[in-house]
Each structure stands twice: as structure tokens, then as C-alpha cells.
């Protein structure tokens, strides 16, 4: 217990709390900027088991914010590099590394035996999938997102409302650090806040961070917090995200990307319909319509258009998360 002496001195943690952390199993999705701070804090605090998913490799332009990695890691899978780095920091923390994206069909297996989920992928398509899976399982979900010098962190599910209760509609426009840039300290701040929320849930500290969202603005230098404990769940379930393994033989797969953007689609037989053509398209009445784009944003907008016309059998595919 000498390693954890300073935190077990806190009366709300103590030896019983430390044992609770040692028995905890956490799923972390994403090993990038948020996880560069999040993962060492979870391992350092004594979390016993971390299941980690990330399909990327370390690149030189990652290093300004993904401080878990070094120049020698460039070109290597992020999940494996993170596993090696955490083993050096605390060998008592077992890290199960998966060097591929966590897709929709793999979620049941990934969630098996897990006490808490941390969404550090900073990808809204993955966030909705995780929330849709965690909410019916009563699994706590800690999400964060950062862009530029602004971001948020929040606690969902696990007895609190799900992500769709706060964000019922997918965004109509989105950016990411590859297209809009991001500052390392902003990412590290939100990653640390994710770790604090996750540990607080595992330790059952009150008030719970579940049902709470914190918005951080390092442009105008303010932090806002609000609770959404009573936010109602949507009356109808949102259109689900699926992956290739969840496609059916009789699905009507609609590719919303042009040939120039994606010459190869996610399935052998697809209809290629551009988003501006959806309003004039008559979907089949006897098939599920699967809408495909890169991020899921155009697919969600097309799904809204079809749902307003009475189409109920819909699914989304985000090609950059497959």
C-alpha cells in the first residue's frame, strides 16, 4: 500500500477504496491525446485492469499532445506502446491492448466483465455507439472531447441519462484535431478530468459525476458546469450505428460518398446516392436502409430525412470507424 499512501490518507478512500480500485475493470476506447493523461492516472491510482482499444499508429505530429509516447514509438501501434508505458509505471495494473478500432459488433465482448467505460476516442460516432451499449447495461460512461482550446467532459449512463438525452441529434458539422488543430494542455486538462470522474465513480464518491457535464473554454478562460440528472431519454431510440459484420444480405446499402471520395464502398452491392439526392429518392419498403459516409454525419442527416418520411428500418455506418 506504500505506493498509494497519499490517496489512501483521504478518509473517503482509505484501504477499502484502494481495494475497490484494485478490483476494478475499465474499458478505455482510444489511446491518443486524452488517454496520454488519462491512462497513467488510472494506472497510477491502482486500477487493476484496463482493456484498451485503438487502431492507430504513433505519428510524429501526435507527440505534442500524446505525451505517453516518444520519438522511438513513431510507427508503432498506439495501444501496444501505451501498454508498454503503463507496465513501466505500475506493473500491478494489467493492460489488455487491442490494436484495432472497437466496432459495433465487438461491443458486447469488449464490455464483458467491465465496471466502467471511458470514451477517449473523441469521435461522435463511437460516443453514440458506446452510450447505446452502456445505457441498457447500466454501465457508467465517461466521455470527453476537445477541439482547439475548448472541450467538455461528462458522466453518462450507469443510472444517469445517456448521451442521447443530452445530444439527441448527431452534429450537422464537425471538426477534429486533424482538420482544425488542438492544443496539448487543453487535451491534457480534459484527460485529467476524465480520470478524476472515472476514479470518483469507481470509488463511489458523492456527489457522483454521473449526470454532470463540465465545459472548459481556454479561449475566454471560463469553466461551466451543469447537471442533467433529469434529462429525458428520447421518445424513440436513435438510429443505430453498425459495422460490416452486422450487414444483412437483404439490406439496401446506400453509399453517400462520391466515387472521388470513396471508390470502394463497405459492401459489394450498394446504391450510390449523394446527400442532396436523398430527398428525391424513394427507398424500398421491404428492406432495411443502411446509410454510409465517412464520419456518420451525412448518414445521420439522410436518416433524419427518411425518418420524417416514415422510413423506420434504418442504420448508419461511419466508414472511418470500421
GROMACS .gro file of N, CA, C and O in nm, residues 35-155:
model
  484
   35UNK      N    1  -0.606   1.003  -2.367
   35UNK     CA    2  -0.553   0.890  -2.292
   35UNK      C    3  -0.409   0.909  -2.248
   35UNK      O    4  -0.364   0.842  -2.156
   36UNK      N    5  -0.336   0.999  -2.314
   36UNK     CA    6  -0.198   1.023  -2.272
   36UNK      C    7  -0.192   1.069  -2.127
   36UNK      O    8  -0.097   1.038  -2.054
   37UNK      N    9  -0.293   1.141  -2.082
   37UNK     CA   10  -0.303   1.183  -1.942
   37UNK      C   11  -0.390   1.086  -1.863
   37UNK      O   12  -0.359   1.048  -1.750
   38UNK      N   13  -0.500   1.045  -1.923
   38UNK     CA   14  -0.596   0.958  -1.855
   38UNK      C   15  -0.535   0.826  -1.810
   38UNK      O   16  -0.548   0.786  -1.694
   39UNK      N   17  -0.469   0.756  -1.900
   39UNK     CA   18  -0.420   0.621  -1.871
   39UNK      C   19  -0.317   0.617  -1.758
   39UNK      O   20  -0.329   0.534  -1.666
   40UNK      N   21  -0.215   0.702  -1.758
   40UNK     CA   22  -0.121   0.699  -1.646
   40UNK      C   23  -0.187   0.730  -1.512
   40UNK      O   24  -0.146   0.676  -1.409
   41UNK      N   25  -0.290   0.815  -1.512
   41UNK     CA   26  -0.358   0.847  -1.387
   41UNK      C   27  -0.441   0.729  -1.337
   41UNK      O   28  -0.445   0.702  -1.217
   42UNK      N   29  -0.506   0.658  -1.428
   42UNK     CA   30  -0.581   0.539  -1.386
   42UNK      C   31  -0.487   0.430  -1.334
   42UNK      O   32  -0.510   0.372  -1.228
   43UNK      N   33  -0.381   0.404  -1.410
   43UNK     CA   34  -0.286   0.303  -1.367
   43UNK      C   35  -0.216   0.346  -1.239
   43UNK      O   36  -0.197   0.265  -1.146
   44UNK      N   37  -0.179   0.473  -1.231
   44UNK     CA   38  -0.110   0.523  -1.113
   44UNK      C   39  -0.195   0.516  -0.988
   44UNK      O   40  -0.144   0.495  -0.877
   45UNK      N   41  -0.326   0.532  -1.005
   45UNK     CA   42  -0.417   0.527  -0.890
   45UNK      C   43  -0.441   0.385  -0.842
   45UNK      O   44  -0.497   0.365  -0.734
   46UNK      N   45  -0.403   0.286  -0.923
   46UNK     CA   46  -0.417   0.148  -0.880
   46UNK      C   47  -0.534   0.073  -0.941
   46UNK      O   48  -0.574  -0.032  -0.887
   47UNK      N   49  -0.590   0.122  -1.053
   47UNK     CA   50  -0.696   0.046  -1.121
   47UNK      C   51  -0.637  -0.086  -1.166
   47UNK      O   52  -0.530  -0.091  -1.230
   48UNK      N   53  -0.704  -0.196  -1.136
   48UNK     CA   54  -0.646  -0.329  -1.154
   48UNK      C   55  -0.638  -0.377  -1.297
   48UNK      O   56  -0.545  -0.449  -1.334
   49UNK      N   57  -0.737  -0.340  -1.380
   49UNK     CA   58  -0.744  -0.395  -1.516
   49UNK      C   59  -0.796  -0.288  -1.611
   49UNK      O   60  -0.898  -0.224  -1.584
   50UNK      N   61  -0.726  -0.269  -1.722
   50UNK     CA   62  -0.768  -0.176  -1.827
   50UNK      C   63  -0.770  -0.251  -1.959
   50UNK      O   64  -0.669  -0.312  -1.999
   51UNK      N   65  -0.883  -0.251  -2.025
   51UNK     CA   66  -0.896  -0.306  -2.161
   51UNK      C   67  -0.893  -0.187  -2.258
   51UNK      O   68  -0.978  -0.098  -2.250
   52UNK      N   69  -0.796  -0.185  -2.347
   52UNK     CA   70  -0.769  -0.067  -2.430
   52UNK      C   71  -0.782  -0.100  -2.578
   52UNK      O   72  -0.725  -0.198  -2.625
   53UNK      N   73  -0.856  -0.015  -2.651
   53UNK     CA   74  -0.873  -0.030  -2.795
   53UNK      C   75  -0.825   0.096  -2.867
   53UNK      O   76  -0.863   0.208  -2.830
   54UNK      N   77  -0.743   0.078  -2.969
   54UNK     CA   78  -0.704   0.188  -3.058
   54UNK      C   79  -0.642   0.128  -3.184
   54UNK      O   80  -0.555   0.041  -3.174
   55UNK      N   81  -0.686   0.173  -3.299
   55UNK     CA   82  -0.637   0.118  -3.425
   55UNK      C   83  -0.529   0.199  -3.492
   55UNK      O   84  -0.483   0.161  -3.600
   56UNK      N   85  -0.486   0.309  -3.432
   56UNK     CA   86  -0.387   0.398  -3.495
   56UNK      C   87  -0.245   0.361  -3.456
   56UNK      O   88  -0.220   0.291  -3.358
   57UNK      N   89  -0.152   0.416  -3.533
   57UNK     CA   90  -0.010   0.408  -3.502
   57UNK      C   91   0.041   0.546  -3.464
   57UNK      O   92  -0.015   0.648  -3.507
   58UNK      N   93   0.146   0.551  -3.386
   58UNK     CA   94   0.202   0.678  -3.341
   58UNK      C   95   0.264   0.751  -3.460
   58UNK      O   96   0.341   0.693  -3.538
   59UNK      N   97   0.230   0.878  -3.474
   59UNK     CA   98   0.287   0.963  -3.578
   59UNK      C   99   0.356   1.082  -3.513
   59UNK      O  100   0.323   1.122  -3.401
   60UNK      N  101   0.452   1.139  -3.585
   60UNK     CA  102   0.532   1.247  -3.528
   60UNK      C  103   0.447   1.364  -3.483
   60UNK      O  104   0.471   1.424  -3.378
   61UNK      N  105   0.341   1.395  -3.561
   61UNK     CA  106   0.257   1.510  -3.525
   61UNK      C  107   0.168   1.483  -3.404
   61UNK      O  108   0.101   1.574  -3.355
   62UNK      N  109   0.166   1.359  -3.355
   62UNK     CA  110   0.092   1.327  -3.232
   62UNK      C  111   0.165   1.374  -3.107
   62UNK      O  112   0.103   1.398  -3.003
   63UNK      N  113   0.297   1.383  -3.113
   63UNK     CA  114   0.378   1.388  -2.992
   63UNK      C  115   0.361   1.517  -2.911
   63UNK      O  116   0.391   1.518  -2.792
   64UNK      N  117   0.313   1.625  -2.973
   64UNK     CA  118   0.299   1.749  -2.896
   64UNK      C  119   0.190   1.739  -2.790
   64UNK      O  120   0.191   1.813  -2.692
   65UNK      N  121   0.098   1.644  -2.806
   65UNK     CA  122  -0.010   1.629  -2.710
   65UNK      C  123  -0.022   1.487  -2.655
   65UNK      O  124  -0.077   1.467  -2.546
   66UNK      N  125   0.027   1.389  -2.727
   66UNK     CA  126   0.017   1.250  -2.684
   66UNK      C  127   0.146   1.213  -2.612
   66UNK      O  128   0.231   1.137  -2.662
   67UNK      N  129   0.159   1.267  -2.492
   67UNK     CA  130   0.286   1.264  -2.419
   67UNK      C  131   0.318   1.129  -2.357
   67UNK      O  132   0.423   1.113  -2.295
   68UNK      N  133   0.232   1.032  -2.376
   68UNK     CA  134   0.263   0.896  -2.333
   68UNK      C  135   0.365   0.831  -2.425
   68UNK      O  136   0.429   0.732  -2.389
   69UNK      N  137   0.382   0.889  -2.546
   69UNK     CA  138   0.469   0.831  -2.647
   69UNK      C  139   0.594   0.917  -2.665
   69UNK      O  140   0.597   1.035  -2.633
   70UNK      N  141   0.698   0.854  -2.723
   70UNK     CA  142   0.822   0.923  -2.756
   70UNK      C  143   0.857   0.904  -2.902
   70UNK      O  144   0.789   0.831  -2.975
   71UNK      N  145   0.965   0.967  -2.945
   71UNK     CA  146   1.006   0.959  -3.085
   71UNK      C  147   1.030   0.814  -3.126
   71UNK      O  148   1.000   0.774  -3.239
   72UNK      N  149   1.082   0.733  -3.034
   72UNK     CA  150   1.108   0.594  -3.065
   72UNK      C  151   0.983   0.512  -3.091
   72UNK      O  152   0.992   0.401  -3.144
   73UNK      N  153   0.866   0.566  -3.054
   73UNK     CA  154   0.740   0.493  -3.075
   73UNK      C  155   0.676   0.521  -3.211
   73UNK      O  156   0.578   0.455  -3.247
   74UNK      N  157   0.729   0.618  -3.284
   74UNK     CA  158   0.668   0.655  -3.412
   74UNK      C  159   0.661   0.534  -3.504
   74UNK      O  160   0.760   0.461  -3.523
   75UNK      N  161   0.544   0.511  -3.559
   75UNK     CA  162   0.521   0.397  -3.648
   75UNK      C  163   0.467   0.275  -3.577
   75UNK      O  164   0.423   0.181  -3.644
   76UNK      N  165   0.471   0.274  -3.444
   76UNK     CA  166   0.424   0.159  -3.368
   76UNK      C  167   0.276   0.174  -3.331
   76UNK      O  168   0.225   0.286  -3.321
   77UNK      N  169   0.204   0.063  -3.309
   77UNK     CA  170   0.063   0.073  -3.268
   77UNK      C  171   0.050   0.145  -3.133
   77UNK      O  172   0.122   0.114  -3.038
   78UNK      N  173  -0.041   0.239  -3.126
   78UNK     CA  174  -0.058   0.318  -3.004
   78UNK      C  175  -0.097   0.230  -2.885
   78UNK      O  176  -0.048   0.251  -2.773
   79UNK      N  177  -0.185   0.134  -2.907
   79UNK     CA  178  -0.232   0.051  -2.795
   79UNK      C  179  -0.116  -0.026  -2.733
   79UNK      O  180  -0.105  -0.037  -2.611
   80UNK      N  181  -0.028  -0.080  -2.817
   80UNK     CA  182   0.086  -0.156  -2.765
   80UNK      C  183   0.186  -0.065  -2.694
   80UNK      O  184   0.242  -0.102  -2.591
   81UNK      N  185   0.210   0.054  -2.752
   81UNK     CA  186   0.300   0.149  -2.687
   81UNK      C  187   0.246   0.192  -2.552
   81UNK      O  188   0.321   0.203  -2.454
   82UNK      N  189   0.115   0.216  -2.545
   82UNK     CA  190   0.054   0.255  -2.418
   82UNK      C  191   0.065   0.142  -2.317
   82UNK      O  192   0.094   0.165  -2.200
   83UNK      N  193   0.042   0.019  -2.362
   83UNK     CA  194   0.053  -0.097  -2.273
   83UNK      C  195   0.194  -0.105  -2.214
   83UNK      O  196   0.211  -0.127  -2.093
   84UNK      N  197   0.294  -0.087  -2.298
   84UNK     CA  198   0.433  -0.094  -2.252
   84UNK      C  199   0.464   0.020  -2.155
   84UNK      O  200   0.529  -0.002  -2.051
   85UNK      N  201   0.417   0.140  -2.185
   85UNK     CA  202   0.445   0.254  -2.099
   85UNK      C  203   0.378   0.239  -1.962
   85UNK      O  204   0.437   0.273  -1.859
   86UNK      N  205   0.257   0.187  -1.959
   86UNK     CA  206   0.186   0.171  -1.832
   86UNK      C  207   0.249   0.059  -1.748
   86UNK      O  208   0.251   0.067  -1.624
   87UNK      N  209   0.301  -0.043  -1.813
   87UNK     CA  210   0.368  -0.151  -1.739
   87UNK      C  211   0.491  -0.098  -1.665
   87UNK      O  212   0.524  -0.144  -1.555
   88UNK      N  213   0.558   0.000  -1.725
   88UNK     CA  214   0.673   0.061  -1.659
   88UNK      C  215   0.631   0.148  -1.541
   88UNK      O  216   0.705   0.160  -1.443
   89UNK      N  217   0.512   0.208  -1.551
   89UNK     CA  218   0.465   0.296  -1.446
   89UNK      C  219   0.406   0.220  -1.327
   89UNK      O  220   0.426   0.259  -1.212
   90UNK      N  221   0.331   0.115  -1.356
   90UNK     CA  222   0.271   0.037  -1.247
   90UNK      C  223   0.244  -0.105  -1.296
   90UNK      O  224   0.141  -0.133  -1.358
   91UNK      N  225   0.336  -0.197  -1.270
   91UNK     CA  226   0.318  -0.335  -1.317
   91UNK      C  227   0.200  -0.406  -1.252
   91UNK      O  228   0.160  -0.513  -1.299
   92UNK      N  229   0.143  -0.348  -1.147
   92UNK     CA  230   0.025  -0.410  -1.084
   92UNK      C  231  -0.102  -0.386  -1.164
   92UNK      O  232  -0.205  -0.448  -1.136
   93UNK      N  233  -0.097  -0.296  -1.261
   93UNK     CA  234  -0.213  -0.267  -1.346
   93UNK      C  235  -0.201  -0.352  -1.472
   93UNK      O  236  -0.108  -0.333  -1.551
   94UNK      N  237  -0.293  -0.443  -1.494
   94UNK     CA  238  -0.292  -0.528  -1.613
   94UNK      C  239  -0.362  -0.455  -1.727
   94UNK      O  240  -0.479  -0.414  -1.714
   95UNK      N  241  -0.292  -0.439  -1.839
   95UNK     CA  242  -0.348  -0.371  -1.956
   95UNK      C  243  -0.362  -0.473  -2.068
   95UNK      O  244  -0.263  -0.534  -2.111
   96UNK      N  245  -0.484  -0.488  -2.115
   96UNK     CA  246  -0.514  -0.576  -2.229
   96UNK      C  247  -0.528  -0.487  -2.352
   96UNK      O  248  -0.625  -0.412  -2.365
   97UNK      N  249  -0.430  -0.490  -2.441
   97UNK     CA  250  -0.425  -0.397  -2.553
   97UNK      C  251  -0.478  -0.462  -2.681
   97UNK      O  252  -0.439  -0.573  -2.716
   98UNK      N  253  -0.565  -0.388  -2.750
   98UNK     CA  254  -0.619  -0.431  -2.879
   98UNK      C  255  -0.584  -0.324  -2.982
   98UNK      O  256  -0.633  -0.211  -2.974
   99UNK      N  257  -0.501  -0.361  -3.078
   99UNK     CA  258  -0.453  -0.264  -3.177
   99UNK      C  259  -0.545  -0.254  -3.297
   99UNK      O  260  -0.503  -0.266  -3.413
  100UNK      N  261  -0.671  -0.234  -3.270
  100UNK     CA  262  -0.769  -0.211  -3.376
  100UNK      C  263  -0.885  -0.132  -3.319
  100UNK      O  264  -0.905  -0.125  -3.197
  101UNK      N  265  -0.961  -0.071  -3.407
  101UNK     CA  266  -1.078   0.005  -3.365
  101UNK      C  267  -1.181  -0.087  -3.302
  101UNK      O  268  -1.194  -0.204  -3.341
  102UNK      N  269  -1.253  -0.034  -3.207
  102UNK     CA  270  -1.364  -0.108  -3.147
  102UNK      C  271  -1.489  -0.081  -3.230
  102UNK      O  272  -1.540   0.031  -3.232
  103UNK      N  273  -1.537  -0.183  -3.299
  103UNK     CA  274  -1.654  -0.167  -3.386
  103UNK      C  275  -1.780  -0.216  -3.316
  103UNK      O  276  -1.775  -0.281  -3.211
  104UNK      N  277  -1.893  -0.185  -3.374
  104UNK     CA  278  -2.022  -0.210  -3.310
  104UNK      C  279  -2.043  -0.358  -3.278
  104UNK      O  280  -2.094  -0.392  -3.171
  105UNK      N  281  -2.003  -0.447  -3.368
  105UNK     CA  282  -2.026  -0.589  -3.345
  105UNK      C  283  -1.939  -0.645  -3.233
  105UNK      O  284  -1.969  -0.750  -3.177
  106UNK      N  285  -1.830  -0.575  -3.200
  106UNK     CA  286  -1.739  -0.622  -3.096
  106UNK      C  287  -1.775  -0.569  -2.957
  106UNK      O  288  -1.715  -0.612  -2.857
  107UNK      N  289  -1.870  -0.477  -2.949
  107UNK     CA  290  -1.902  -0.413  -2.822
  107UNK      C  291  -1.944  -0.512  -2.713
  107UNK      O  292  -1.897  -0.501  -2.599
  108UNK      N  293  -2.032  -0.608  -2.739
  108UNK     CA  294  -2.070  -0.700  -2.631
  108UNK      C  295  -1.951  -0.770  -2.568
  108UNK      O  296  -1.942  -0.783  -2.446
  109UNK      N  297  -1.858  -0.816  -2.650
  109UNK     CA  298  -1.739  -0.884  -2.598
  109UNK      C  299  -1.650  -0.786  -2.523
  109UNK      O  300  -1.596  -0.818  -2.416
  110UNK      N  301  -1.634  -0.665  -2.576
  110UNK     CA  302  -1.547  -0.566  -2.511
  110UNK      C  303  -1.600  -0.523  -2.375
  110UNK      O  304  -1.523  -0.490  -2.285
  111UNK      N  305  -1.732  -0.524  -2.358
  111UNK     CA  306  -1.793  -0.479  -2.233
  111UNK      C  307  -1.804  -0.590  -2.129
  111UNK      O  308  -1.841  -0.563  -2.015
  112UNK      N  309  -1.769  -0.711  -2.167
  112UNK     CA  310  -1.782  -0.823  -2.075
  112UNK      C  311  -1.688  -0.806  -1.955
  112UNK      O  312  -1.567  -0.786  -1.971
  113UNK      N  313  -1.742  -0.812  -1.835
  113UNK     CA  314  -1.663  -0.801  -1.714
  113UNK      C  315  -1.616  -0.661  -1.680
  113UNK      O  316  -1.534  -0.644  -1.589
  114UNK      N  317  -1.669  -0.561  -1.748
  114UNK     CA  318  -1.624  -0.421  -1.731
  114UNK      C  319  -1.713  -0.348  -1.629
  114UNK      O  320  -1.835  -0.366  -1.628
  115UNK      N  321  -1.651  -0.266  -1.546
  115UNK     CA  322  -1.723  -0.187  -1.446
  115UNK      C  323  -1.751  -0.045  -1.491
  115UNK      O  324  -1.847   0.017  -1.444
  116UNK      N  325  -1.670   0.007  -1.581
  116UNK     CA  326  -1.683   0.147  -1.624
  116UNK      C  327  -1.617   0.162  -1.760
  116UNK      O  328  -1.516   0.098  -1.789
  117UNK      N  329  -1.673   0.250  -1.843
  117UNK     CA  330  -1.622   0.274  -1.978
  117UNK      C  331  -1.577   0.419  -1.989
  117UNK      O  332  -1.647   0.510  -1.944
  118UNK      N  333  -1.461   0.439  -2.049
  118UNK     CA  334  -1.411   0.574  -2.076
  118UNK      C  335  -1.397   0.591  -2.226
  118UNK      O  336  -1.326   0.516  -2.293
  119UNK      N  337  -1.468   0.689  -2.280
  119UNK     CA  338  -1.463   0.721  -2.422
  119UNK      C  339  -1.357   0.829  -2.442
  119UNK      O  340  -1.381   0.947  -2.416
  120UNK      N  341  -1.239   0.786  -2.488
  120UNK     CA  342  -1.130   0.880  -2.516
  120UNK      C  343  -1.098   0.883  -2.665
  120UNK      O  344  -0.989   0.925  -2.705
  121UNK      N  345  -1.193   0.838  -2.748
  121UNK     CA  346  -1.171   0.834  -2.892
  121UNK      C  347  -1.195   0.968  -2.958
  121UNK      O  348  -1.144   0.995  -3.068
  122UNK      N  349  -1.274   1.055  -2.892
  122UNK     CA  350  -1.307   1.188  -2.946
  122UNK      C  351  -1.365   1.175  -3.087
  122UNK      O  352  -1.324   1.244  -3.179
  123UNK      N  353  -1.461   1.084  -3.102
  123UNK     CA  354  -1.528   1.059  -3.229
  123UNK      C  355  -1.676   1.038  -3.199
  123UNK      O  356  -1.711   0.942  -3.129
  124UNK      N  357  -1.760   1.126  -3.249
  124UNK     CA  358  -1.900   1.123  -3.205
  124UNK      C  359  -1.971   0.995  -3.245
  124UNK      O  360  -2.060   0.948  -3.173
  125UNK      N  361  -1.932   0.931  -3.355
  125UNK     CA  362  -1.995   0.805  -3.394
  125UNK      C  363  -1.966   0.697  -3.290
  125UNK      O  364  -2.055   0.619  -3.252
  126UNK      N  365  -1.844   0.693  -3.239
  126UNK     CA  366  -1.809   0.596  -3.136
  126UNK      C  367  -1.880   0.630  -3.005
  126UNK      O  368  -1.926   0.541  -2.932
  127UNK      N  369  -1.891   0.760  -2.974
  127UNK     CA  370  -1.958   0.800  -2.850
  127UNK      C  371  -2.102   0.752  -2.847
  127UNK      O  372  -2.150   0.697  -2.746
  128UNK      N  373  -2.175   0.769  -2.956
  128UNK     CA  374  -2.315   0.724  -2.961
  128UNK      C  375  -2.323   0.571  -2.949
  128UNK      O  376  -2.411   0.519  -2.881
  129UNK      N  377  -2.231   0.500  -3.013
  129UNK     CA  378  -2.232   0.354  -3.002
  129UNK      C  379  -2.208   0.310  -2.858
  129UNK      O  380  -2.275   0.219  -2.808
  130UNK      N  381  -2.112   0.374  -2.791
  130UNK     CA  382  -2.081   0.336  -2.653
  130UNK      C  383  -2.199   0.366  -2.562
  130UNK      O  384  -2.235   0.286  -2.476
  131UNK      N  385  -2.261   0.483  -2.579
  131UNK     CA  386  -2.374   0.518  -2.494
  131UNK      C  387  -2.491   0.423  -2.517
  131UNK      O  388  -2.555   0.378  -2.421
  132UNK      N  389  -2.518   0.391  -2.643
  132UNK     CA  390  -2.628   0.299  -2.674
  132UNK      C  391  -2.605   0.161  -2.613
  132UNK      O  392  -2.701   0.091  -2.579
  133UNK      N  393  -2.478   0.122  -2.600
  133UNK     CA  394  -2.447  -0.008  -2.541
  133UNK      C  395  -2.443  -0.001  -2.388
  133UNK      O  396  -2.485  -0.096  -2.319
  134UNK      N  397  -2.393   0.110  -2.332
  134UNK     CA  398  -2.378   0.121  -2.187
  134UNK      C  399  -2.512   0.145  -2.116
  134UNK      O  400  -2.533   0.094  -2.005
  135UNK      N  401  -2.600   0.223  -2.177
  135UNK     CA  402  -2.723   0.263  -2.109
  135UNK      C  403  -2.808   0.143  -2.065
  135UNK      O  404  -2.845   0.133  -1.947
  136UNK      N  405  -2.840   0.048  -2.154
  136UNK     CA  406  -2.922  -0.066  -2.109
  136UNK      C  407  -2.847  -0.160  -2.014
  136UNK      O  408  -2.912  -0.237  -1.942
  137UNK      N  409  -2.716  -0.153  -2.013
  137UNK     CA  410  -2.637  -0.239  -1.923
  137UNK      C  411  -2.611  -0.171  -1.788
  137UNK      O  412  -2.546  -0.230  -1.702
  138UNK      N  413  -2.655  -0.047  -1.773
  138UNK     CA  414  -2.634   0.030  -1.650
  138UNK      C  415  -2.485   0.049  -1.622
  138UNK      O  416  -2.443   0.052  -1.506
  139UNK      N  417  -2.407   0.064  -1.728
  139UNK     CA  418  -2.262   0.083  -1.715
  139UNK      C  419  -2.228   0.232  -1.721
  139UNK      O  420  -2.269   0.301  -1.815
  140UNK      N  421  -2.153   0.284  -1.626
  140UNK     CA  422  -2.113   0.425  -1.633
  140UNK      C  423  -2.023   0.450  -1.754
  140UNK      O  424  -1.938   0.367  -1.789
  141UNK      N  425  -2.041   0.567  -1.814
  141UNK     CA  426  -1.964   0.607  -1.932
  141UNK      C  427  -1.913   0.749  -1.912
  141UNK      O  428  -1.991   0.841  -1.887
  142UNK      N  429  -1.782   0.767  -1.921
  142UNK     CA  430  -1.720   0.898  -1.908
  142UNK      C  431  -1.669   0.941  -2.045
  142UNK      O  432  -1.583   0.874  -2.103
  143UNK      N  433  -1.722   1.051  -2.096
  143UNK     CA  434  -1.688   1.099  -2.230
  143UNK      C  435  -1.617   1.233  -2.223
  143UNK      O  436  -1.644   1.314  -2.133
  144UNK      N  437  -1.531   1.258  -2.321
  144UNK     CA  438  -1.468   1.389  -2.333
  144UNK      C  439  -1.440   1.417  -2.480
  144UNK      O  440  -1.426   1.324  -2.561
  145UNK      N  441  -1.431   1.545  -2.512
  145UNK     CA  442  -1.400   1.587  -2.648
  145UNK      C  443  -1.328   1.720  -2.641
  145UNK      O  444  -1.363   1.806  -2.558
  146UNK      N  445  -1.229   1.739  -2.726
  146UNK     CA  446  -1.151   1.863  -2.728
  146UNK      C  447  -1.126   1.904  -2.872
  146UNK      O  448  -1.095   1.819  -2.957
  147UNK      N  449  -1.137   2.033  -2.898
  147UNK     CA  450  -1.104   2.089  -3.029
  147UNK      C  451  -1.048   2.228  -3.007
  147UNK      O  452  -1.110   2.309  -2.936
  148UNK      N  453  -0.934   2.253  -3.065
  148UNK     CA  454  -0.872   2.384  -3.046
  148UNK      C  455  -0.833   2.405  -2.901
  148UNK      O  456  -0.748   2.334  -2.847
  149UNK      N  457  -0.898   2.501  -2.836
  149UNK     CA  458  -0.875   2.527  -2.694
  149UNK      C  459  -1.003   2.516  -2.612
  149UNK      O  460  -1.017   2.578  -2.507
  150UNK      N  461  -1.098   2.436  -2.662
  150UNK     CA  462  -1.224   2.417  -2.593
  150UNK      C  463  -1.257   2.268  -2.586
  150UNK      O  464  -1.215   2.190  -2.673
  151UNK      N  465  -1.333   2.231  -2.484
  151UNK     CA  466  -1.373   2.092  -2.472
  151UNK      C  467  -1.472   2.071  -2.361
  151UNK      O  468  -1.512   2.165  -2.292
  152UNK      N  469  -1.515   1.947  -2.346
  152UNK     CA  470  -1.608   1.912  -2.238
  152UNK      C  471  -1.576   1.773  -2.189
  152UNK      O  472  -1.512   1.692  -2.256
  153UNK      N  473  -1.624   1.744  -2.068
  153UNK     CA  474  -1.618   1.611  -2.011
  153UNK      C  475  -1.749   1.587  -1.939
  153UNK      O  476  -1.805   1.679  -1.879
  154UNK      N  477  -1.802   1.466  -1.947
  154UNK     CA  478  -1.930   1.438  -1.883
  154UNK      C  479  -1.944   1.293  -1.844
  154UNK      O  480  -1.877   1.205  -1.899
  155UNK      N  481  -2.032   1.268  -1.746
  155UNK     CA  482  -2.060   1.133  -1.700
  155UNK      C  483  -2.200   1.091  -1.738
  155UNK      O  484  -2.298   1.159  -1.703
   0.00000   0.00000   0.00000
